Coordinates of C-alpha atoms in Angstrom, one line a residue:
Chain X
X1 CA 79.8 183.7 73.1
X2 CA 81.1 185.2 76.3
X3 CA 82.1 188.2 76.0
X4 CA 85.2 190.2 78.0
X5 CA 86.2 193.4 79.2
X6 CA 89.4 194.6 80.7
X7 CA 89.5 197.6 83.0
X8 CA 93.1 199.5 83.7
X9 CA 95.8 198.9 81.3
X10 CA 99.2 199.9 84.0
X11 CA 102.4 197.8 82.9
X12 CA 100.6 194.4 84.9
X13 CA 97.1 195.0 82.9
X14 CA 98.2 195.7 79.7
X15 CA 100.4 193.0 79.3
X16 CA 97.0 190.8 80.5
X17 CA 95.0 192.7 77.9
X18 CA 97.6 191.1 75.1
X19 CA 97.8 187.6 76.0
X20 CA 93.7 187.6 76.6
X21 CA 93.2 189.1 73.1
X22 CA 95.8 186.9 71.7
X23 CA 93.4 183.9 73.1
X24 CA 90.5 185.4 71.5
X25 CA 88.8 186.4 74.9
X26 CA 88.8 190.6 74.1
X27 CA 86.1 192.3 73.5
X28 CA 87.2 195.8 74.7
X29 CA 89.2 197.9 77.1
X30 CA 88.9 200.8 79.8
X31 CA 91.6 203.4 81.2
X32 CA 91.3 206.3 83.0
X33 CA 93.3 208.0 80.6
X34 CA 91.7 207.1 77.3
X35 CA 94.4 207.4 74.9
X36 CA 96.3 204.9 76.8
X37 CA 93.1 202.4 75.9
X38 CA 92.8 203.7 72.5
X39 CA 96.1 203.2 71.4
X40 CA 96.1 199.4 72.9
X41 CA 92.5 199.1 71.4
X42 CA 93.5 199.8 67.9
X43 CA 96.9 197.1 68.8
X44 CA 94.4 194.6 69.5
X45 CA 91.9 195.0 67.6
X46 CA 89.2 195.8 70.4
X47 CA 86.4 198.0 71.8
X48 CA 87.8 200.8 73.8
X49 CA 84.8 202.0 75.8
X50 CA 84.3 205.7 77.5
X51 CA 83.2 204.4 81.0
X52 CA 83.7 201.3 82.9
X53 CA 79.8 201.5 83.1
X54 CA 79.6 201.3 78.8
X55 CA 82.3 198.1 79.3
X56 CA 80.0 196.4 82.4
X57 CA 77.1 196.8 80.3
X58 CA 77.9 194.4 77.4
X59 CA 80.5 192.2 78.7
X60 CA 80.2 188.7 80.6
X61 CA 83.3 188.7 82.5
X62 CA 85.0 191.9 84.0
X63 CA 88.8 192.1 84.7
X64 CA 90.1 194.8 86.6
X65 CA 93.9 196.1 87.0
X66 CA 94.3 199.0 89.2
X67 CA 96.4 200.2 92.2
X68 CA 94.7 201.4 94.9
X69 CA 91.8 200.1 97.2
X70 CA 90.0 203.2 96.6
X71 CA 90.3 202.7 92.7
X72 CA 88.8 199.3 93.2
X73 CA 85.9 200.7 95.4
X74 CA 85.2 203.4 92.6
X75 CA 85.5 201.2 89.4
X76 CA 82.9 198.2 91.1
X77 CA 80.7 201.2 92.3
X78 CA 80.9 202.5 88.4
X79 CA 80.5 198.4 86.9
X80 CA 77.7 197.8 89.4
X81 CA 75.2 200.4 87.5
X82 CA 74.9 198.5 84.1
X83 CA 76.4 195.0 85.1
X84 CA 74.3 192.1 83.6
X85 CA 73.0 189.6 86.2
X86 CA 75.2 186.9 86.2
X87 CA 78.6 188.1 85.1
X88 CA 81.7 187.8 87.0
X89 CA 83.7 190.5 88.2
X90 CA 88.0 189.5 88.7
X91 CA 89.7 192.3 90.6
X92 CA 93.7 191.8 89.9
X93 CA 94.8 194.6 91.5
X94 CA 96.4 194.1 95.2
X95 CA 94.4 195.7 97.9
X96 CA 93.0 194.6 101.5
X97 CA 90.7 191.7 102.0
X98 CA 87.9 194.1 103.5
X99 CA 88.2 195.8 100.2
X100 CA 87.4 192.9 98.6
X101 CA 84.6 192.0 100.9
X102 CA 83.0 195.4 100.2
X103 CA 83.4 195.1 96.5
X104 CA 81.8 191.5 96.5
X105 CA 78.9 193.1 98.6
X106 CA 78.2 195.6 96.3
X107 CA 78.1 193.5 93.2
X108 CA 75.9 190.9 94.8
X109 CA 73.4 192.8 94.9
X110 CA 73.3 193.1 91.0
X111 CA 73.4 189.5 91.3
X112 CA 77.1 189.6 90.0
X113 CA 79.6 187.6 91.1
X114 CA 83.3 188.6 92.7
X115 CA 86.2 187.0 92.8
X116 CA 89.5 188.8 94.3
X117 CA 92.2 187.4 92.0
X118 CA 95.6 189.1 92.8
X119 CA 98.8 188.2 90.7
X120 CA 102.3 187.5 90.9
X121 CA 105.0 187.0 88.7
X122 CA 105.8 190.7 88.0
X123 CA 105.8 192.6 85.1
X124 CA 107.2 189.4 83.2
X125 CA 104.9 187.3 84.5
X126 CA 102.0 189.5 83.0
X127 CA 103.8 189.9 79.6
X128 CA 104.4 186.3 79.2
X129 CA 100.9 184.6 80.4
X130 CA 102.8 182.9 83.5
X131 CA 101.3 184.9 86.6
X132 CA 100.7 182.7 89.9
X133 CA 96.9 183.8 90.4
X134 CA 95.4 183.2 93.9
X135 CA 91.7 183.5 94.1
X136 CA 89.2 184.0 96.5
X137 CA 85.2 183.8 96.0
X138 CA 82.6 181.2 94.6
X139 CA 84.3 178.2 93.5
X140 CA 81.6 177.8 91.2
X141 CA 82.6 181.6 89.6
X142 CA 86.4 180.7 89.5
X143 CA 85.4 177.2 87.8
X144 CA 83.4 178.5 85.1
X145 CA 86.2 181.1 83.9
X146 CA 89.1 179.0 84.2
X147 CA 89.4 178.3 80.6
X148 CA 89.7 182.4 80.3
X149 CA 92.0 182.7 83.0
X150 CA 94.6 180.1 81.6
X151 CA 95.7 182.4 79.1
X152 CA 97.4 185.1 82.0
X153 CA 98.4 182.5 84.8
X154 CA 100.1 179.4 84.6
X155 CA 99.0 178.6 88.3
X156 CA 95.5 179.2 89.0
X157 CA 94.6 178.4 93.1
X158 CA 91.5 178.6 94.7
X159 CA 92.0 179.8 98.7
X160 CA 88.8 180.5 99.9
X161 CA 86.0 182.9 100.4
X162 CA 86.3 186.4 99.0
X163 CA 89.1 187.8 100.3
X164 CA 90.8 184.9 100.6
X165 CA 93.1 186.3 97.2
X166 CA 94.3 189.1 99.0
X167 CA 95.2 187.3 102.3
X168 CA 97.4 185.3 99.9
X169 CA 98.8 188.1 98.0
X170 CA 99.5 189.8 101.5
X171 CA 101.2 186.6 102.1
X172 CA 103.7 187.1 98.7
X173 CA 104.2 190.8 99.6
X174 CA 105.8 190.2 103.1
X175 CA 107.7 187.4 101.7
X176 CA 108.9 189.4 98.8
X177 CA 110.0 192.5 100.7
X178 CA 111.9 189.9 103.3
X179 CA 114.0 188.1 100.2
X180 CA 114.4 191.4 99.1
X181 CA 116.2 192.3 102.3
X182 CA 117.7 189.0 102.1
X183 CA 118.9 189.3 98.3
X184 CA 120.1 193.0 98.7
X185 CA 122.1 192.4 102.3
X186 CA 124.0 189.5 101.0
X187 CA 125.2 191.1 97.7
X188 CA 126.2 193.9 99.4
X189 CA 128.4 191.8 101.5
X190 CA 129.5 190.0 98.5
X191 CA 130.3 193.6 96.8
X192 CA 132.3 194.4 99.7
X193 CA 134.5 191.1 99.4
X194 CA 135.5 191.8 95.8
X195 CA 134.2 188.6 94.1
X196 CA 133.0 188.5 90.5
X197 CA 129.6 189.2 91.1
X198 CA 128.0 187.6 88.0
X199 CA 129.4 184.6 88.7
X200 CA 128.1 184.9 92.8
X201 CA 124.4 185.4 91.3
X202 CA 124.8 182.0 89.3
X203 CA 126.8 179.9 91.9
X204 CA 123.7 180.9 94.6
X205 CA 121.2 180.9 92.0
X206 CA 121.4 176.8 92.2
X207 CA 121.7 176.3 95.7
X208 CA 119.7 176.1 98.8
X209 CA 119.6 179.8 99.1
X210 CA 118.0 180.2 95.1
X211 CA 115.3 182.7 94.4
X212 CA 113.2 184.1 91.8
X213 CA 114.5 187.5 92.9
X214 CA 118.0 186.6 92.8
X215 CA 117.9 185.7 89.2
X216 CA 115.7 188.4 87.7
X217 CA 117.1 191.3 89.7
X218 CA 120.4 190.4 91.0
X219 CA 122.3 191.3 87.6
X220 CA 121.0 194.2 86.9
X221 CA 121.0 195.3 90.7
X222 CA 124.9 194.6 90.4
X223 CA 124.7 197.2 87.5
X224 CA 122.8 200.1 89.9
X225 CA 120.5 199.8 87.4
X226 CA 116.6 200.1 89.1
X227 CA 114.1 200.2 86.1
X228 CA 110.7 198.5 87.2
X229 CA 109.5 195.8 87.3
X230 CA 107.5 196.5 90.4
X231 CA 107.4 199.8 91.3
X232 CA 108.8 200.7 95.0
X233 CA 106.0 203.2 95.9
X234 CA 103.5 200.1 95.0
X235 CA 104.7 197.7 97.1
X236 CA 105.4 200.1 100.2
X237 CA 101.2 200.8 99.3
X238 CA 101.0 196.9 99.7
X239 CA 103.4 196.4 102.9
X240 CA 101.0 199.0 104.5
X241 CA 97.9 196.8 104.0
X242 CA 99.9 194.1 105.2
X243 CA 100.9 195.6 108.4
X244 CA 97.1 196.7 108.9
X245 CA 96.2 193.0 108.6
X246 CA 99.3 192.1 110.9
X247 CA 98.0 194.3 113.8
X248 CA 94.5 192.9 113.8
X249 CA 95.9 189.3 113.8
X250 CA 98.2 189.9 116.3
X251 CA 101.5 188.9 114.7
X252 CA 104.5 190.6 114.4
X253 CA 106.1 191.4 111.0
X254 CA 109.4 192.6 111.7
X255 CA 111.1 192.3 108.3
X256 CA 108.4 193.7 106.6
X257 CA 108.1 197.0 109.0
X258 CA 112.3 197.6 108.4
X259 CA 111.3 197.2 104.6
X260 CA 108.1 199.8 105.0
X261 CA 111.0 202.2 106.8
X262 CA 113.7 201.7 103.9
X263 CA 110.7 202.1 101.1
X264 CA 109.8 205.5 102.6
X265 CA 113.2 206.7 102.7
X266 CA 113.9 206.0 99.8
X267 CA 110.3 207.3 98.2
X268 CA 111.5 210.8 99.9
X269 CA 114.9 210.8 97.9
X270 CA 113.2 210.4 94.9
X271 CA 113.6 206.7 94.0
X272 CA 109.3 205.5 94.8
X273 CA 109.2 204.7 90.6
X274 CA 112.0 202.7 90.8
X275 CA 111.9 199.0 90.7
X276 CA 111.8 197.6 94.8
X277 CA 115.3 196.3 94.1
X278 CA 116.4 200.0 94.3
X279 CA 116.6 199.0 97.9
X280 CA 119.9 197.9 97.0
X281 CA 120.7 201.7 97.0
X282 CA 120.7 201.9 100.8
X283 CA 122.8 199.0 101.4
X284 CA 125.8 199.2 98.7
X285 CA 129.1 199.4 100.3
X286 CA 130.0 202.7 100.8
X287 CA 133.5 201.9 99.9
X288 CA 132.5 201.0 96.3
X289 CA 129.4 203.4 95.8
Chain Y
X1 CA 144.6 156.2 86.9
X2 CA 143.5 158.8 89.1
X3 CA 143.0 157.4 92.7
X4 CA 140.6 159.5 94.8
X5 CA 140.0 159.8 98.7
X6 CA 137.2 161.4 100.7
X7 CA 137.9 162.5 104.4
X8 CA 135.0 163.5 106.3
X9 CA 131.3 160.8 106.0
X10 CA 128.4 163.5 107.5
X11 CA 125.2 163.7 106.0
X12 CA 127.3 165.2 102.9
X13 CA 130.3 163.8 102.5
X14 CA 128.3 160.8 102.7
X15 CA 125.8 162.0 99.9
X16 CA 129.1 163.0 98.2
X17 CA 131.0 159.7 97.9
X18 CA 128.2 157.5 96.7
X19 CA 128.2 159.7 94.1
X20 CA 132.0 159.3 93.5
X21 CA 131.5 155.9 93.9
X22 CA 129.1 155.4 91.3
X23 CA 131.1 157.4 88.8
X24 CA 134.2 154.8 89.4
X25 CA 135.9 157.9 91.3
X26 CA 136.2 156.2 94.9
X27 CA 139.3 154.6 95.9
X28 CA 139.1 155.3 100.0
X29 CA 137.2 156.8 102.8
X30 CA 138.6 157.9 106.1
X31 CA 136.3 159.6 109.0
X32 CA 137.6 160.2 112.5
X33 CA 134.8 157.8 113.7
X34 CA 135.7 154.7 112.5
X35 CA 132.9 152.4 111.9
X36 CA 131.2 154.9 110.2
X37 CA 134.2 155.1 107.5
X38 CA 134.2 150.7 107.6
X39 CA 130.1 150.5 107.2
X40 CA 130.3 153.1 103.9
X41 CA 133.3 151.9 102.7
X42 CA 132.1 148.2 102.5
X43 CA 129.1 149.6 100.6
X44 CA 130.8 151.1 98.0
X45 CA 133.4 148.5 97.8
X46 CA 136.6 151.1 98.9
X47 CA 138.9 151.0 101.0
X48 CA 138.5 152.2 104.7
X49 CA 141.7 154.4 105.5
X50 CA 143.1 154.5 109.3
X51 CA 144.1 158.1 109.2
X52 CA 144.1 160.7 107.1
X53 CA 147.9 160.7 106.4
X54 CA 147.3 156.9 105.1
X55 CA 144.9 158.2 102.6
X56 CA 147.0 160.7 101.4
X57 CA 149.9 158.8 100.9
X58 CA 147.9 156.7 97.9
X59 CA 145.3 159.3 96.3
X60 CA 145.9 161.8 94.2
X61 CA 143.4 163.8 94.7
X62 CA 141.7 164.4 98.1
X63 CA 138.4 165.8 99.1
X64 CA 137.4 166.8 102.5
X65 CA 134.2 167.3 103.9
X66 CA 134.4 168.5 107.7
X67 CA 132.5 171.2 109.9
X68 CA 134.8 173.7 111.7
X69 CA 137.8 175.6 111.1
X70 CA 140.2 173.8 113.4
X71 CA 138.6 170.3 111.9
X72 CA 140.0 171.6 108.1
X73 CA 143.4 172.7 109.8
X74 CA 143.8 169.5 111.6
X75 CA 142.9 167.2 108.7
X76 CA 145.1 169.4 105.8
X77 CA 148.6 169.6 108.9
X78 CA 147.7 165.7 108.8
X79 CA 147.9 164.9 105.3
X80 CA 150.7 167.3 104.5
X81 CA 152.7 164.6 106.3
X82 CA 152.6 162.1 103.3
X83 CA 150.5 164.0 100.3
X84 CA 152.1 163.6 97.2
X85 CA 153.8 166.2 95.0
X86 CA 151.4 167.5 92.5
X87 CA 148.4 166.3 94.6
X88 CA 145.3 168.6 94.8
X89 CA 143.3 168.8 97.8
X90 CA 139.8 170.2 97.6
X91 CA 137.9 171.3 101.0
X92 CA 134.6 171.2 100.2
X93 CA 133.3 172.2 104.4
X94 CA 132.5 175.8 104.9
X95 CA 134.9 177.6 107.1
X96 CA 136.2 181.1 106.5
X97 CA 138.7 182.7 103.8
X98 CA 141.6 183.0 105.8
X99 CA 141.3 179.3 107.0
X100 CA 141.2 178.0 103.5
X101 CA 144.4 180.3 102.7
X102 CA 146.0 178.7 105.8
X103 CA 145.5 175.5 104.6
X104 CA 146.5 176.5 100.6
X105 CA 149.8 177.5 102.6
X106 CA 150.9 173.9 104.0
X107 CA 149.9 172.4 101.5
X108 CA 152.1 174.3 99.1
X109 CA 155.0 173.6 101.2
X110 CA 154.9 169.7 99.7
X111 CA 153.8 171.1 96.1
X112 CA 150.4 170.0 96.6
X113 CA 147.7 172.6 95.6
X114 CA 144.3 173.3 97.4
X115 CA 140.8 174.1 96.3
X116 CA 138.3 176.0 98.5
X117 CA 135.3 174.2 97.5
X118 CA 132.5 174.5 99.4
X119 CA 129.1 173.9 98.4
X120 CA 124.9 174.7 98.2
X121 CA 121.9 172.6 97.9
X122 CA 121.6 170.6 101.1
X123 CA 121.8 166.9 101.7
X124 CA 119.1 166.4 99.3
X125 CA 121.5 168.3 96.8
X126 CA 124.7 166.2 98.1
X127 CA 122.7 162.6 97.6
X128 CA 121.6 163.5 93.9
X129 CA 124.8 165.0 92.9
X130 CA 123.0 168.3 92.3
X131 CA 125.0 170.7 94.5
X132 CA 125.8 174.3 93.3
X133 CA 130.1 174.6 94.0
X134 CA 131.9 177.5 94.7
X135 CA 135.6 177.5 93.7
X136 CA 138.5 179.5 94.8
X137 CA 142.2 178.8 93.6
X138 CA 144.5 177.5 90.6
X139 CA 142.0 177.5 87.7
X140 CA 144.5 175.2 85.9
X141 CA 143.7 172.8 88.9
X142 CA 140.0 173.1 88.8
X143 CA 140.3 171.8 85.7
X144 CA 142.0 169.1 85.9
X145 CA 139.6 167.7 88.4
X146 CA 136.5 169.1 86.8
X147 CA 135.3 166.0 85.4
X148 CA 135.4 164.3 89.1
X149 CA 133.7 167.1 90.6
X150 CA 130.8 166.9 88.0
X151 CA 130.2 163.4 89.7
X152 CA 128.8 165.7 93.2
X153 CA 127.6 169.3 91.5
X154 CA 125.5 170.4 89.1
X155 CA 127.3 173.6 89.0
X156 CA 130.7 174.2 89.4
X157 CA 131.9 177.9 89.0
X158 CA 135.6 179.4 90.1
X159 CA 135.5 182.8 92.1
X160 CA 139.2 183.6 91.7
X161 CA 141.9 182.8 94.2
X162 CA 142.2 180.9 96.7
X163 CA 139.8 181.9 100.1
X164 CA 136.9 183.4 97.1
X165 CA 134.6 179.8 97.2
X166 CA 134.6 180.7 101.0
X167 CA 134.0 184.1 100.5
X168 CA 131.0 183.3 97.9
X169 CA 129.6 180.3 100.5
X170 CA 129.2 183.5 103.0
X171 CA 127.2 185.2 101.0
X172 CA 124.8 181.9 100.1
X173 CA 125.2 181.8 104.1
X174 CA 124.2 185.1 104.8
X175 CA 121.2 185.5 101.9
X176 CA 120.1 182.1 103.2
X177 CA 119.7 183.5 106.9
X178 CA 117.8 185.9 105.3
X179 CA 115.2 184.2 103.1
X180 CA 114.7 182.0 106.3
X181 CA 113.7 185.3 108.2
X182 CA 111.2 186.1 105.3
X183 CA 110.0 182.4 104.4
X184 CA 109.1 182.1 108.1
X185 CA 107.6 186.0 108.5
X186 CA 105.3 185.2 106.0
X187 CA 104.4 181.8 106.5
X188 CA 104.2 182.7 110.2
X189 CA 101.1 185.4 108.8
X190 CA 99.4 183.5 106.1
X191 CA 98.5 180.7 108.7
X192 CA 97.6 183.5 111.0
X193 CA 95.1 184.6 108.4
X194 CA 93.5 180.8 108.8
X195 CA 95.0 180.4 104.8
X196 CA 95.3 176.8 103.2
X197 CA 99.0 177.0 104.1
X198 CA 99.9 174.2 101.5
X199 CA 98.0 176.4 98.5
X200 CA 99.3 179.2 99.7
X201 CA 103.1 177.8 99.5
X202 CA 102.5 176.2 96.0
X203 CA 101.1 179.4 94.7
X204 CA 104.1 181.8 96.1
X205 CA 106.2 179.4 95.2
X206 CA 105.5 180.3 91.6
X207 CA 105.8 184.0 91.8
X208 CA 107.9 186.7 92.3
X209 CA 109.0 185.7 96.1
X210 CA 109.6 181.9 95.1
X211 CA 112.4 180.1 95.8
X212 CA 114.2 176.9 97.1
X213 CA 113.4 177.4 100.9
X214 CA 109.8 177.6 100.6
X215 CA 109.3 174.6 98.2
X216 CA 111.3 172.4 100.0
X217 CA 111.0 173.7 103.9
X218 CA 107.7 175.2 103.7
X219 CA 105.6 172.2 103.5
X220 CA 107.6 170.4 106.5
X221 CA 107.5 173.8 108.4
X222 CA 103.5 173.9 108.5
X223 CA 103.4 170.5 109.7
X224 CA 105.7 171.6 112.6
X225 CA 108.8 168.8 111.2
X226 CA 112.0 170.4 111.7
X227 CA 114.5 167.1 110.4
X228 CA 116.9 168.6 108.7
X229 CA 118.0 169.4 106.3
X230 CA 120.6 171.9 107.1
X231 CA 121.7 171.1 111.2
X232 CA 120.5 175.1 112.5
X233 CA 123.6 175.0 115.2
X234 CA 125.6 174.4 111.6
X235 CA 124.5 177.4 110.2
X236 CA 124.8 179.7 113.3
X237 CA 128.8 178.6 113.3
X238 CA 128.9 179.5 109.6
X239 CA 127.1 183.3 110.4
X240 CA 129.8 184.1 112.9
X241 CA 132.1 183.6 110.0
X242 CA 130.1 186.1 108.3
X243 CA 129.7 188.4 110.9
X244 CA 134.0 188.6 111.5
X245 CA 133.9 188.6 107.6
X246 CA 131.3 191.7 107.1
X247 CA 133.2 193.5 110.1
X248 CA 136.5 193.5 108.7
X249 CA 134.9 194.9 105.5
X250 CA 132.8 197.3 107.6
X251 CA 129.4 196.3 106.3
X252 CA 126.3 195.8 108.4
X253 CA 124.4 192.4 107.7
X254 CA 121.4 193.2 109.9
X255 CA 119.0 190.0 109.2
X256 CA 122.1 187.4 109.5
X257 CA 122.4 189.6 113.0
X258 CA 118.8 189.0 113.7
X259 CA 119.2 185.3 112.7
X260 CA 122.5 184.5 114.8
X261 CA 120.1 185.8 118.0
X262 CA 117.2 183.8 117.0
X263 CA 119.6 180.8 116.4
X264 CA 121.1 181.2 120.1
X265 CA 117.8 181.3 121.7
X266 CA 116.7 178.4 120.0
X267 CA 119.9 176.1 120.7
X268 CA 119.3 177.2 124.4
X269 CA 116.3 176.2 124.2
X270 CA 117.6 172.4 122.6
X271 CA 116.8 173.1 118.5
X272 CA 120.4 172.9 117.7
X273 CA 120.2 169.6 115.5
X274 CA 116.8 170.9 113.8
X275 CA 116.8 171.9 110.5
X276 CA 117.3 175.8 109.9
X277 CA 113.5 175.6 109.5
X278 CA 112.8 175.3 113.3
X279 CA 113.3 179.0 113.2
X280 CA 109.6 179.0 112.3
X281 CA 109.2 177.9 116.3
X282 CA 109.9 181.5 117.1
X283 CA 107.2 183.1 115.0
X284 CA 104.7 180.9 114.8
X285 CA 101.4 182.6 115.6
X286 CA 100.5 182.2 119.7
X287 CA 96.5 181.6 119.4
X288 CA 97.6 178.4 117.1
X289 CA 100.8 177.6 118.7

C-alpha cells in the first residue's frame, strides 16, 4: 500500500490533512512547530514525525503546505536526503514558477518526481475537499495520484510542465485581488446609497455581475467583520510574485499593483492577519464609518 | 383577467415577452420600430399596439424595457395619457433613481403606481427567464404582480422605495465594470504566460475568484469574439449614472472610472456594439496580439 505524508498543517493544510485521513490515505504529519502536528496526529490517528527527512523516508507520496518560496526550497532540500526513488513530491503552497522549477530539479535527481499543485477555494475549500487544484509536472506523476488527490479537490487540471501550477495560480491571485477591488468598490457605493445591503448581496449574487467573493465575503464584510479566510499579508506575498512574473512578460497589471499598494497600507495599520476582504476598510463610506 | 403589455422588443424585452408569452401573460407588444413589434407579436399570437398610449388604455399592467433616461420619460408622459386607475407600470430598463422617481410621479397623478425594475443576467438570462430583479416601490404592488414577474426572473427581491431597484442596478453596474477589469487583467496574463487559457478558465472558475463573467465571457474572450452579450456602449451610459450617483454621495468608484475611459477609447475606436468583453482588446498581450 502507498503510503502518505503531509508536510505543514496552516489553516489550508490542515484542513487537507483531515479529508486525506478521512479517505484512508494518512500515514503521518510534519509541522515546524511540533505540537501543532502532534495534536492533529493524535485527531487523526497518524504518525507525527520529527523531521520532514523521517516523513520522506517512509512515505510514497509527499504533500507539502507552506507559505513562502523559501519554505518550499528548505522543506524539498530537507525531503530530498531520505526520499525513496520513485515517490512524488505535490507542493500546495503558492510560490513562483522558478521556485517550482528549482524544487523539481532538486528532487530529480533523487529520481523523485515534482508536481507544483497550488489550490483554490480558500480556507472552505480545504475544510470541505472542494479545492480547484491546478497542476503542473509529469502527466504520468499527476495520473498515478489522482485517486489520492480526489479526496482534497473537486477539480483536478493538468496545465503543463512544472511550473505550469503556479502560472495558473498567479493567474487566480490577480483575478482575486481585481474582484476584490470590484466587490469592495461597489458595496461601498451601495453603503453610501442607503439600500439594505443583505438583500444587494443576494439580488447581484444571481446576476451577470455574481461571484464567489460576493457570496462568501460580502455579508460579513457588510458586518466590518475581517476574520480569515485568506490572510491579507499572504496574498500581498502572492501579488508580489505576480508582479515579478508580470515584468518579465511584459504586461501590465494595473489592478493588481493598486491592490499590492492598498495591502501594504493596510499591513502597516495593523490589519496583514485579516482576511483580504479587510480591504473593504479603506473604501467604506466615510459618512457611515 | 389580467391583460399585460410590453413596450420596448431589444435583445431583452424580446427575451422577456416570450417568456410572458409562454406563461399566458402576453396580451400586446408595442416598440417604436414597428415591424419589429408586428414580426414578435405574430409569433406569440398578441397583439401589435400602435403607440404606447393604445397599449395602455387596455392592460393593466405594463412593463417597459427601454435604454435611456429620456426613452423611460417619454414612454411613462405617453401612457399617462390613457393608463388606467389602479394600473401598475413596471420599468424594467436601467436609468437612474431620480428618473424612476420622475416617472413614479406622473404616473401617480392618474392613480397608477410604478415599479423600478431593472434587472441582471444578460440576454442569455432574459431568454431563459433566469434574470436576477431589483425592486424599488409599493411592496403591496410587487405583490400583486409577483406571480407575472416570476415568468422573466429567477430572483425577484424589493430594495425599498421607489428609485432603490435603480440604485441596486448601479451597484451590479459598477461591481460588473469591475470584475471586467479583473477577468480581463488576468486573462490578459495567463495567456501571456503561454497557459491553456481554456483549463486555466475552467479551473478559476471553480475557486475563490470564480464567477459569472469568466464562465460565460472568458471562453469567447480567448477566442477574440466579442458578440454580445451586454452592448459595451450600453454599459458605459449606465456608469455615467453611476459616476453622477457616487458624486452626489461623495464616494470614489476608481475602477468604474478606469472602465468609463477604457469604454470611450474603445467606442472611438468602433467597439461600441461589442459585448463588454471587447475590453480584453485593450489588454491583450502585444507579442500575441
Amino acid at each position: 500500500m502507498i503510503s502518505i505524508g503531509l508536510i505543514g498543517l496552516g489553516a489550508m493544510g490542515a484542513g487537507m490533512a483531515k479529508n486525506l485521513a478521512k479517505a484512508g490515505f494518512l500515514a503521518g504529519v510534519y509541522n515546524r512547530t511540533a505540537c501543532k502536528a502532534q495534536s492533529l496526529a493524535d485527531e487523526l490517528g497518524v504518525v507525527a514525525f520529527d523531521t520532514p527527512s523521517a516523513l520522506a523516508a517512509t512515505c510514497d507520496v509527499i504533500f507539502m503546505c507552506v507559505s513562502r518560496d523559501e519554505d518550499v526550497l528548505e522543506m524539498v532540500t530537507a525531503v530530498a536526503q531520505t526520499v525513496k526513488s520513485g515517490a512524488v513530491v505535490v507542493d500546495m503552497s503558492t510560490v513562483s514558477s522558478s521556485t517550482a522549477q528549482q524544487a523539481a530539479a532538486i528532487l530529480a535527481e533523487k529520481q523523485a518526481q515534482f508536481l507544483d499543485a497550488p489550490v483554490s477555494g480558500g480556507v472552505e475549500g480545504a475544510k470541505k475537499g472542494t479545492l480547484a487544484m491546478m497542476v503542473g509536472g509529469s502527466n504520468e506523476a499527476l495520473e498515478k495520484i489522482r485517486p489520492i488527490l480526489a479526496a482534497i479537490a473537486a477539480r483536478i487540471l493538468h496545465m503543463g510542465p512544472v511550473g505550469s501550477g503556479q502560472a495558473t495560480k498567479a493567474v487566480n491571485q490577480i483575478m482575486a485581488a481585481g474582484i476584490n477591488q470590484a466587490v469592495t468598490e461597489a458595496l461601498a457605493f451601495g453603503k453610501a446609497q442607503g439600500l439594505p445591503m443583505k438583500k444587494v448581496i443576494e439580488v447581484v449574487s444571481g446576476g451577470a455581475a455574481g461571484n464567489w467573493f460576493l457570496e462568501h465575503r460580502g455579508p460579513t464584510m457588510m458586518q466590518n467583520t475581517f476574520a480569515p479566510g485568506f490572510k491579507l499579508a499572504l496574498h500581498h506575498k502572492d501579488l508580489e510574485i505576480c508582479r515579478k512574473m508580470a515584468e518579465n512578460a511584459d504586461i501590465s497589471i494595473p489592478l493588481a499593483e493598486m491592490t499590492l499598494l492598498n495591502y501594504a497600507q493596510l499591513m502597516e495599520q495593523g490589519f496583514g492577519d485579516e482576511d483580504i476582504s479587510a480591504l473593504y476598510r479603506l473604501k467604506m463610506p466615510h459618512k457611515l464609518s
